[in-house]
XYZ file of C-alpha atoms in Angstrom:
618
model
C -11.401 -25.510 28.565
C -14.965 -26.779 28.849
C -15.930 -29.565 31.223
C -16.230 -31.974 28.306
C -12.734 -31.247 27.023
C -10.292 -34.132 27.257
C -7.237 -33.869 29.456
C -3.933 -33.064 27.801
C -1.563 -36.056 27.360
C 0.632 -36.578 30.400
C 3.902 -36.740 28.497
C 5.666 -36.184 25.169
C 4.813 -38.117 21.996
C 6.421 -41.502 21.448
C 9.039 -41.818 18.688
C 6.666 -43.296 16.098
C 4.246 -40.388 16.502
C 7.097 -37.879 16.315
C 8.229 -39.359 12.987
C 4.651 -39.326 11.674
C 4.180 -35.693 12.732
C 7.519 -34.658 11.195
C 6.469 -36.151 7.867
C 3.094 -34.446 8.088
C 4.458 -30.923 8.546
C 7.433 -31.272 6.225
C 7.366 -28.481 3.651
C 4.622 -26.441 5.311
C 5.250 -22.692 5.462
C 4.721 -20.503 8.541
C 1.038 -19.571 7.872
C 0.181 -23.221 7.274
C 1.880 -24.269 10.513
C -0.023 -21.596 12.447
C -3.296 -22.783 10.916
C -2.410 -26.388 11.782
C -1.688 -25.414 15.392
C -5.125 -23.832 15.708
C -6.787 -26.793 14.033
C -5.165 -29.371 16.294
C -5.803 -27.216 19.371
C -9.480 -27.264 18.469
C -9.417 -31.046 18.201
C -7.603 -31.329 21.530
C -10.295 -29.233 23.198
C -12.987 -31.597 21.952
C -14.582 -29.324 19.351
C -14.201 -31.801 16.498
C -13.092 -30.770 13.041
C -13.678 -27.000 12.951
C -15.348 -25.077 10.160
C -12.914 -23.386 7.815
C -12.724 -19.663 7.084
C -10.634 -17.928 4.444
C -7.630 -16.013 5.744
C -5.528 -13.236 4.138
C -2.848 -15.504 2.780
C -5.361 -17.802 1.135
C -5.159 -20.370 3.958
C -7.909 -21.420 6.284
C -8.737 -21.077 9.928
C -11.181 -22.545 12.376
C -14.248 -20.368 12.945
C -17.249 -20.589 15.255
C -20.747 -19.619 14.239
C -20.997 -16.015 13.037
C -23.066 -14.919 16.033
C -20.333 -16.027 18.407
C -17.342 -14.264 16.889
C -15.887 -10.956 15.832
C -14.932 -10.705 12.166
C -12.174 -8.172 11.459
C -12.119 -7.330 7.761
C -9.429 -5.112 6.272
C -8.543 -3.391 3.015
C -4.981 -2.138 2.744
C -2.886 -0.614 -0.037
C 0.430 0.004 1.714
C 0.164 -2.269 4.755
C -0.949 0.216 7.409
C -4.567 -0.964 7.522
C -3.417 -4.581 7.572
C -1.180 -3.881 10.564
C -3.988 -2.099 12.421
C -6.362 -4.984 11.693
C -3.792 -7.439 13.017
C -3.401 -5.353 16.180
C -7.166 -5.353 16.614
C -7.440 -9.109 16.089
C -4.490 -9.813 18.378
C -6.015 -7.663 21.130
C -9.323 -9.500 20.703
C -7.453 -12.792 20.962
C -5.745 -11.644 24.151
C -9.158 -10.719 25.571
C -10.384 -14.275 24.978
C -12.714 -13.413 22.104
C -13.371 -15.575 19.066
C -12.023 -13.589 16.130
C -11.659 -14.046 12.399
C -9.166 -11.860 10.520
C -9.807 -11.669 6.783
C -8.623 -9.531 3.888
C -11.498 -7.895 2.016
C -10.930 -9.733 -1.252
C -10.890 -13.078 0.586
C -14.179 -12.435 2.384
C -17.091 -14.530 1.030
C -19.724 -11.828 0.525
C -22.478 -14.459 0.741
C -21.675 -14.646 4.464
C -22.443 -10.985 5.092
C -26.166 -11.618 5.636
C -25.411 -14.009 8.507
C -22.614 -11.906 10.027
C -23.433 -10.536 13.478
C -20.360 -8.551 14.551
C -18.125 -6.945 11.926
C -15.273 -4.486 12.371
C -13.783 -2.975 9.202
C -10.313 -1.416 9.021
C -9.772 0.242 5.647
C -7.494 2.803 4.051
C -8.481 5.345 1.417
C -6.528 5.310 -1.833
C -6.108 8.653 -3.606
C -9.264 10.768 -3.648
C -11.832 8.583 -1.923
C -11.074 5.288 -3.679
C -10.845 1.887 -1.958
C -7.550 0.011 -1.844
C -7.264 -2.585 -4.585
C -7.914 -5.516 -2.261
C -11.242 -3.972 -1.197
C -12.628 -2.952 -4.604
C -14.817 -6.038 -4.935
C -16.162 -5.824 -1.390
C -17.008 -2.114 -1.630
C -18.686 -2.597 -5.012
C -20.759 -5.455 -3.600
C -21.759 -3.475 -0.522
C -22.674 -0.439 -2.637
C -24.624 -2.448 -5.202
C -28.128 -3.825 -5.484
C -27.094 -7.296 -4.354
C -26.084 -6.157 -0.878
C -28.474 -7.739 1.660
C -30.401 -5.970 4.382
C -28.434 -6.259 7.632
C -30.794 -5.659 10.573
C -28.942 -8.107 12.846
C -25.426 -6.883 12.112
C -23.498 -4.743 14.580
C -20.462 -2.992 13.182
C -17.723 -0.397 13.537
C -15.351 1.129 10.978
C -11.811 2.433 11.405
C -10.579 4.479 8.455
C -6.959 5.306 7.658
C -6.300 8.283 5.441
C -4.141 11.254 4.677
C -5.317 14.822 5.201
C -3.103 15.931 2.340
C -6.033 14.669 0.213
C -9.298 16.565 0.172
C -11.473 13.437 0.538
C -9.937 12.324 3.820
C -10.922 8.754 4.773
C -13.531 8.923 2.035
C -14.037 5.193 1.534
C -14.338 4.551 5.284
C -17.066 7.174 5.557
C -18.912 5.632 2.605
C -18.797 2.130 4.063
C -19.872 3.369 7.490
C -22.857 5.177 6.001
C -23.780 2.298 3.681
C -23.850 -0.293 6.463
C -26.200 1.945 8.435
C -28.347 2.398 5.325
C -28.635 -1.396 5.048
C -30.016 -1.540 8.586
C -26.870 -2.483 10.508
C -26.323 -1.014 13.965
C -23.215 1.109 14.472
C -21.879 0.220 17.927
C -18.875 2.540 17.853
C -18.241 5.831 16.095
C -16.295 5.932 12.848
C -12.572 6.347 13.470
C -10.635 8.539 11.025
C -6.864 8.329 11.437
C -4.345 10.568 9.704
C -0.674 9.642 9.238
C -0.184 9.677 13.021
C -2.341 6.555 13.028
C -1.949 5.466 16.624
C -3.359 8.681 18.107
C -6.774 7.705 16.710
C -6.453 3.939 16.199
C -5.333 3.048 19.736
C -8.285 4.610 21.627
C -10.698 3.446 18.914
C -9.385 -0.106 19.239
C -9.696 -0.102 23.033
C -13.274 1.180 23.038
C -14.410 -1.007 20.129
C -12.984 -4.136 21.728
C -14.706 -3.386 25.023
C -18.045 -3.287 23.207
C -17.242 -6.468 21.280
C -16.425 -8.233 24.543
C -19.712 -7.188 26.101
C -21.705 -8.453 23.116
C -19.928 -11.785 22.712
C -19.874 -12.590 26.407
C -23.548 -11.732 26.689
C -24.259 -14.186 23.872
C -22.099 -16.968 25.304
C -24.368 -18.276 28.118
C -27.388 -18.567 25.827
C -25.559 -20.278 23.007
C -22.902 -22.160 24.905
C -20.316 -20.413 22.755
C -16.675 -21.121 23.381
C -14.980 -17.728 23.565
C -11.370 -18.790 23.199
C -9.873 -17.604 19.927
C -10.133 -20.184 17.168
C -8.554 -18.207 14.357
C -4.765 -18.602 14.719
C -3.184 -15.219 14.077
C 0.304 -15.028 12.705
C 2.778 -13.831 15.319
C 4.316 -10.392 15.135
C 7.327 -10.384 12.835
C 10.542 -10.649 14.766
C 13.516 -8.389 14.176
C 13.398 -5.488 11.764
C 10.142 -3.666 11.013
C 8.749 -0.236 10.235
C 9.122 0.588 13.940
C 12.692 -0.748 13.990
C 14.223 -0.509 10.491
C 17.441 -2.212 9.436
C 20.458 0.003 8.562
C 21.109 -1.144 4.983
C 24.395 -0.223 3.329
C 24.308 1.469 -0.063
C 26.184 -0.704 -2.555
C 25.445 1.361 -5.670
C 23.636 4.579 -6.571
C 23.605 4.993 -10.335
C 21.772 7.470 -12.492
C 19.921 5.672 -15.301
C 18.383 8.619 -17.194
C 20.019 10.933 -19.694
C 20.469 14.607 -19.067
C 17.158 15.718 -20.483
C 15.165 18.659 -19.174
C 11.417 18.590 -18.644
C 8.472 20.572 -17.385
C 6.701 18.954 -14.457
C 3.008 18.882 -13.831
C 1.913 22.492 -14.266
C 2.717 24.976 -17.017
C 4.040 27.470 -14.513
C 6.741 25.005 -13.473
C 10.105 25.670 -15.013
C 12.269 22.999 -16.641
C 14.189 20.713 -14.314
C 16.547 17.812 -14.789
C 15.141 14.292 -14.876
C 17.069 12.130 -12.445
C 16.073 8.471 -11.997
C 18.374 6.374 -9.810
C 19.063 2.657 -9.619
C 19.991 2.011 -6.001
C 21.336 -1.266 -4.620
C 21.133 -1.915 -0.881
C 22.714 -4.680 1.169
C 20.446 -6.718 3.435
C 23.285 -8.963 4.556
C 22.887 -10.128 8.132
C 19.395 -8.669 8.497
C 17.357 -11.812 7.990
C 14.955 -9.700 5.928
C 13.199 -11.633 3.181
C 11.059 -10.345 0.343
C 9.282 -11.580 -2.749
C 9.072 -9.769 -6.099
C 6.157 -7.361 -5.790
C 6.944 -6.390 -2.197
C 8.017 -2.880 -1.261
C 10.905 -1.540 0.765
C 9.987 1.002 3.418
C 12.415 3.888 3.844
C 12.862 6.057 6.904
C 14.371 9.151 5.345
C 15.920 12.351 6.614
C 14.440 15.505 5.109
C 17.119 17.134 2.907
C 19.003 20.069 4.391
C 17.856 22.614 1.731
C 14.241 21.716 2.477
C 14.674 22.150 6.237
C 16.565 25.433 5.767
C 13.841 26.851 3.513
C 11.138 26.075 6.102
C 13.136 27.695 8.909
C 13.702 30.780 6.782
C 10.058 31.083 5.735
C 8.858 30.610 9.327
C 11.525 32.997 10.655
C 12.546 30.558 13.384
C 15.830 29.491 14.962
C 16.775 25.926 14.073
C 18.872 25.576 17.238
C 15.971 26.334 19.594
C 15.108 23.382 21.855
C 11.603 21.989 21.475
C 10.005 19.407 23.770
C 7.081 17.325 22.532
C 5.689 14.444 24.605
C 8.819 14.293 26.739
C 11.312 14.325 23.835
C 13.593 17.337 23.497
C 15.398 18.100 20.242
C 16.578 21.201 18.400
C 13.912 22.531 16.041
C 16.180 21.736 13.100
C 16.269 18.054 14.098
C 12.508 17.895 14.598
C 12.046 19.156 11.054
C 14.738 16.906 9.604
C 13.693 13.621 11.177
C 10.306 13.830 12.862
C 7.966 16.025 10.824
C 6.369 15.979 7.382
C 7.545 18.918 5.262
C 6.319 18.169 1.733
C 2.744 16.969 2.365
C 0.202 19.386 3.782
C -2.819 18.558 5.905
C -6.144 20.257 6.490
C -5.582 20.602 10.286
C -2.299 22.435 9.750
C -3.849 24.701 7.107
C -6.712 25.525 9.475
C -4.247 26.427 12.234
C -2.180 28.484 9.805
C -5.270 30.326 8.524
C -6.092 31.328 12.087
C -2.564 32.561 12.794
C -2.197 34.383 9.478
C -5.680 35.883 9.493
C -5.881 35.210 5.763
C -9.392 35.365 4.347
C -8.242 33.744 1.087
C -6.815 30.731 2.925
C -9.978 30.375 5.011
C -11.975 30.426 1.777
C -9.870 27.588 0.368
C -10.738 25.540 3.467
C -14.476 26.011 2.907
C -15.859 22.427 2.847
C -18.461 23.447 0.270
C -15.665 24.199 -2.244
C -13.419 21.118 -2.142
C -11.797 21.795 -5.519
C -9.833 24.750 -4.162
C -8.423 22.756 -1.267
C -7.591 19.802 -3.529
C -5.628 22.114 -5.841
C -3.781 23.664 -2.903
C -2.836 20.287 -1.439
C -1.566 19.095 -4.828
C 0.303 22.291 -5.693
C 1.900 23.475 -2.434
C 4.473 22.235 0.013
C 4.700 23.524 3.583
C 7.246 26.163 2.621
C 4.909 27.536 -0.088
C 2.148 28.093 2.460
C 4.542 29.779 4.886
C 5.720 32.101 2.130
C 2.318 32.843 0.590
C 0.462 33.524 3.856
C 3.006 34.742 6.452
C 2.084 33.978 10.048
C 3.673 34.158 13.486
C 4.622 30.665 14.640
C 6.648 29.907 17.724
C 9.002 26.915 17.744
C 6.863 24.682 19.947
C 3.583 25.432 18.190
C 4.952 24.756 14.719
C 6.292 21.323 15.638
C 3.046 20.441 17.407
C 0.964 21.502 14.390
C 2.927 19.534 11.799
C 2.187 15.890 11.102
C 4.659 13.149 12.039
C 6.963 12.180 9.229
C 5.515 9.457 7.007
C 7.804 6.679 5.871
C 7.907 6.048 2.125
C 7.481 2.795 0.228
C 9.365 1.888 -2.943
C 8.656 -1.161 -5.093
C 11.580 -3.578 -4.940
C 13.195 -3.915 -8.367
C 14.945 -7.255 -7.900
C 14.585 -10.938 -7.103
C 16.557 -12.432 -4.217
C 17.064 -15.537 -6.327
C 19.261 -13.442 -8.625
C 20.771 -10.753 -6.396
C 21.071 -12.614 -3.069
C 20.983 -10.519 0.106
C 20.314 -7.280 -1.723
C 17.307 -5.156 -2.588
C 17.288 -2.862 -5.614
C 15.191 0.291 -6.003
C 14.259 2.563 -8.913
C 13.872 6.097 -7.583
C 12.794 9.240 -9.439
C 14.438 12.114 -7.580
C 11.757 14.788 -7.581
C 13.056 18.274 -8.350
C 10.987 21.103 -9.774
C 10.535 24.875 -9.822
C 7.249 26.350 -8.571
C 5.972 29.583 -7.037
C 9.322 31.235 -7.783
C 11.468 28.682 -5.925
C 13.171 25.319 -6.402
C 11.579 22.341 -4.671
C 12.722 18.862 -3.651
C 10.987 15.615 -2.945
C 11.798 14.561 0.609
C 12.596 10.840 0.458
C 13.585 10.733 -3.215
C 16.127 13.548 -2.814
C 17.436 11.862 0.336
C 17.967 8.583 -1.512
C 19.456 10.210 -4.610
C 22.098 11.939 -2.490
C 23.306 8.784 -0.724
C 26.881 7.749 -1.434
C 28.192 4.203 -1.552
C 28.870 2.972 1.963
C 26.173 5.156 3.520
C 23.374 3.539 5.516
C 19.624 3.921 5.097
C 16.979 2.543 7.529
C 14.732 0.059 5.708
C 12.086 -2.609 6.292
C 10.121 -4.943 4.027
C 6.439 -4.226 3.395
C 4.779 -7.358 1.930
C 2.346 -6.977 -0.953
C 0.562 -10.324 -0.988
C -1.686 -9.436 -3.919
C 1.171 -8.468 -6.228
C 2.971 -11.746 -6.851
C 4.092 -13.773 -9.861
C 1.647 -16.635 -10.515
C 2.109 -19.747 -8.417
C 1.546 -21.663 -11.646
C 4.814 -21.040 -13.503
C 3.225 -22.015 -16.821
C 0.932 -18.967 -16.768
C 1.755 -16.029 -19.041
C 2.060 -12.568 -17.469
C 1.370 -9.090 -18.872
C 3.153 -6.233 -17.085
C 2.232 -2.568 -17.556
C 4.691 -0.203 -15.899
C 5.572 3.209 -17.334
C 8.371 5.213 -15.734
C 9.491 3.938 -12.354
C 6.377 1.754 -12.351
C 8.579 -0.735 -14.192
C 10.524 -1.444 -10.980
C 8.648 -4.528 -9.708
C 8.626 -6.042 -13.183
C 12.396 -6.130 -13.242
C 12.048 -8.366 -10.183
C 9.277 -10.391 -11.836
C 11.370 -11.140 -14.922
C 14.402 -12.056 -12.807
C 12.299 -14.337 -10.611
C 10.662 -16.117 -13.530
C 14.026 -16.645 -15.228
C 15.691 -18.006 -12.090
C 12.838 -20.427 -11.370
C 12.607 -21.625 -14.974
C 8.993 -20.516 -15.405
C 7.635 -21.699 -18.756
C 5.016 -18.949 -19.070
C 5.657 -15.996 -21.368
C 6.443 -12.473 -20.126
C 5.053 -9.387 -21.925
C 6.086 -5.885 -20.795
C 4.514 -2.540 -21.698
C 6.820 0.363 -20.799
C 6.476 4.086 -21.384
C 8.451 7.292 -20.818
C 8.744 10.741 -22.355
C 11.778 10.073 -24.568
C 13.531 6.976 -25.868
C 17.029 8.454 -25.592
C 16.776 9.684 -22.023
C 13.949 7.803 -20.303
C 14.196 4.158 -21.400
C 14.887 2.676 -17.960
C 16.943 -0.540 -17.932
C 17.084 -0.522 -21.736
C 20.155 -2.783 -21.979
C 18.689 -5.258 -19.479
C 15.408 -5.559 -21.373
C 17.206 -6.074 -24.667
C 19.360 -8.783 -23.115
C 16.277 -10.395 -21.545
C 14.641 -10.513 -24.973
C 17.708 -12.231 -26.439
C 17.723 -14.800 -23.619
C 13.971 -15.416 -23.962
C 13.481 -14.243 -20.376
C 11.247 -11.493 -21.816
C 9.088 -12.536 -24.743
C 7.416 -9.286 -25.797
C 8.211 -5.633 -25.230
C 5.923 -2.780 -26.281
C 7.138 0.786 -25.857
C 5.446 4.190 -25.751
C 7.558 7.382 -25.718
C 5.085 10.206 -25.438
C 7.233 13.152 -26.567
C 9.187 11.604 -29.439
C 6.528 12.486 -32.051
C 3.977 15.278 -32.528
C 1.069 13.183 -31.206
C 1.575 11.928 -27.652
C 1.574 8.159 -27.268
C 1.092 6.423 -23.908
C 1.049 2.801 -22.739
C -2.752 2.804 -22.817
C -2.577 3.577 -26.544
C -0.301 0.573 -27.062
C -2.783 -1.583 -25.135
C -5.556 -0.633 -27.529
C -3.297 -1.223 -30.536
C -2.414 -4.715 -29.278
C -5.958 -5.403 -28.102
C -6.588 -8.626 -29.991
C -3.386 -10.274 -28.771
C -3.855 -8.903 -25.267
C -7.366 -10.305 -25.034
C -6.192 -13.655 -26.385
C -3.524 -13.867 -23.676
C -6.110 -13.103 -20.993
C -8.496 -15.691 -22.411
C -5.677 -18.230 -22.223
C -5.205 -17.555 -18.488
C -2.574 -14.800 -18.397
C -2.102 -12.681 -15.260
C -2.213 -8.903 -15.659
C -0.226 -6.405 -13.560
C -0.214 -2.598 -13.464
C 2.220 -0.442 -11.494
C 2.628 3.335 -11.372
C 0.755 6.550 -10.631
C -2.939 6.468 -9.708
C -3.926 8.568 -12.737
C -2.058 6.207 -15.056
C -3.774 3.238 -13.416
C -7.177 4.748 -14.180
C -6.214 5.447 -17.801
C -4.920 1.893 -18.208
C -8.098 0.454 -16.680
C -10.174 2.468 -19.155
C -8.050 1.112 -22.018
C -8.494 -2.445 -20.738
C -12.265 -1.915 -20.678
C -12.076 -0.781 -24.299
C -9.995 -3.820 -25.263
C -12.290 -6.334 -23.579
C -15.448 -4.641 -24.877
C -14.047 -4.618 -28.420
C -13.646 -8.385 -28.320
C -16.762 -9.454 -26.421
C -19.306 -7.865 -28.708
C -19.100 -4.291 -27.462
C -20.751 -4.879 -24.095
C -18.960 -2.501 -21.674
C -20.932 -3.738 -18.671
C -19.780 -7.272 -19.421
C -16.237 -5.949 -19.931
C -16.281 -4.342 -16.485
C -17.548 -7.591 -14.968
C -14.798 -9.487 -16.806
C -12.071 -7.309 -15.257
C -13.721 -7.531 -11.829
C -13.661 -11.308 -12.140
C -9.970 -11.215 -13.044
C -9.322 -9.145 -9.913
C -11.315 -11.554 -7.747
C -9.348 -14.474 -9.199
C -6.054 -12.708 -8.459
C -5.284 -12.402 -12.179
C -5.509 -8.587 -12.352
C -3.370 -6.869 -9.740
C -2.443 -3.207 -9.397
C 0.180 -1.386 -7.376
C -0.720 2.269 -7.846
C 0.320 5.260 -5.758
């Protein structure tokens, strides 16, 4: 507290003030209450009505002048970067630093020129793409309108996955671009793999130390108040990704016919399509979710997958292995602690050294990224062990493998309809490649669960993927395959809340007879006027393949009219599909705005900035 700050009141509020305060806060949600606490604290300390800064949830927070604070900006697709940014901001708060935490799409880019200390925490989506909430910011920073930044000091922490060739690609681009604009890098770029904390924790400690030095050095000259003025939301109590809730399986039902298909590559043999509708009980957990959120799953690697790795590595699953003070049989390390279906460059480099394979070393040549990208997409761990035999001991193999990554599945229900349950739509991955059968890790685990079994879960919020707050707005949902999952929740939510806006769904699969997920539900929703339009694309039911993007172009005039009338647009599914759909949307908008594709791209960017075009792609 500064010398000019008033003393705190000597006692509790009188009854009249309590009643007034109760009326004031009635109906406010948790983020609003936290903002209000920071606002009133600022008033109590004699700082007057603080300036307001945009926060991730769309609220506001008190902020000092840009030269007196640390701004932590994040872009996150699955929640990991958001959590790391919150850790960074919380640590800065604990150190007595003024800090502003802001999601990339909520950051006013006009403020960048006056920013003095900026830390960016950002994940890479797919092959070097930004997460959806950071598309606008990265495009601005990369474009001609980005200002020169000679007075800005910055640091970047990237989160990525070394099973992709362009590891932390967007973080490296932002780091280089800020330097190109004249900003001063005050801490080296951090690049974290799936074992995030091994890189993020030391990066955070060192970066915060430098931020503290800079802000405290500026304080005497400017009279800056270094107490935190941005109220950060408290850590969620109870169940989380570190401590998941044991949810009981209420139902596990197959919702595809017994069709056979070829998957991905011509050399793959036919396998059975198996999509599951799974219902989980959240009773007693206190977990809450909104349609659009995801459910995190902590899975156990299926027994056939573990057995195949042990066989290929020629190792004893009963051998005890101790890593960082924890001792488990090798079999248990592989089943519960290590990633078996997603490869990483560090493991491949270690395996190349042990195997002595010249061909594998050639694939790791950084000047030929296409070969590595194909390997990462086409091989599981067991394929590498079989193709390039090497001598691994039990301890070394566990140490070389990445920690197991938890999986996220879009929630396919609304709590307003199903109560304390969460529903999932899971495609159990099974295919034949390189002469052997293969399984998906988490999907096969979920598909095998029987009623009454328990699965560890947590809720991963997706704040950008929500039904419109204005219930009169129309919505357009594009979700082929299991990408339809969140839209089942959307339609349920809109029906239960009596939303007056119309609902239009585009759905696609290979075959009508075997792949039309939730067919009976959609037909019933149409009859009840809970779903107002349904457009279908079954790619293999006719000689010429037809996809949802083709239906978008066919319905272009109506689609554009809905958007012009204020409709919200949602896309969910695979990254490649998302790109194809975006290209189709560009065609649709360009066809109805005079053929100007540049203007069409700007139109879609504006929709994204307004929160009217949201994607959940993976």
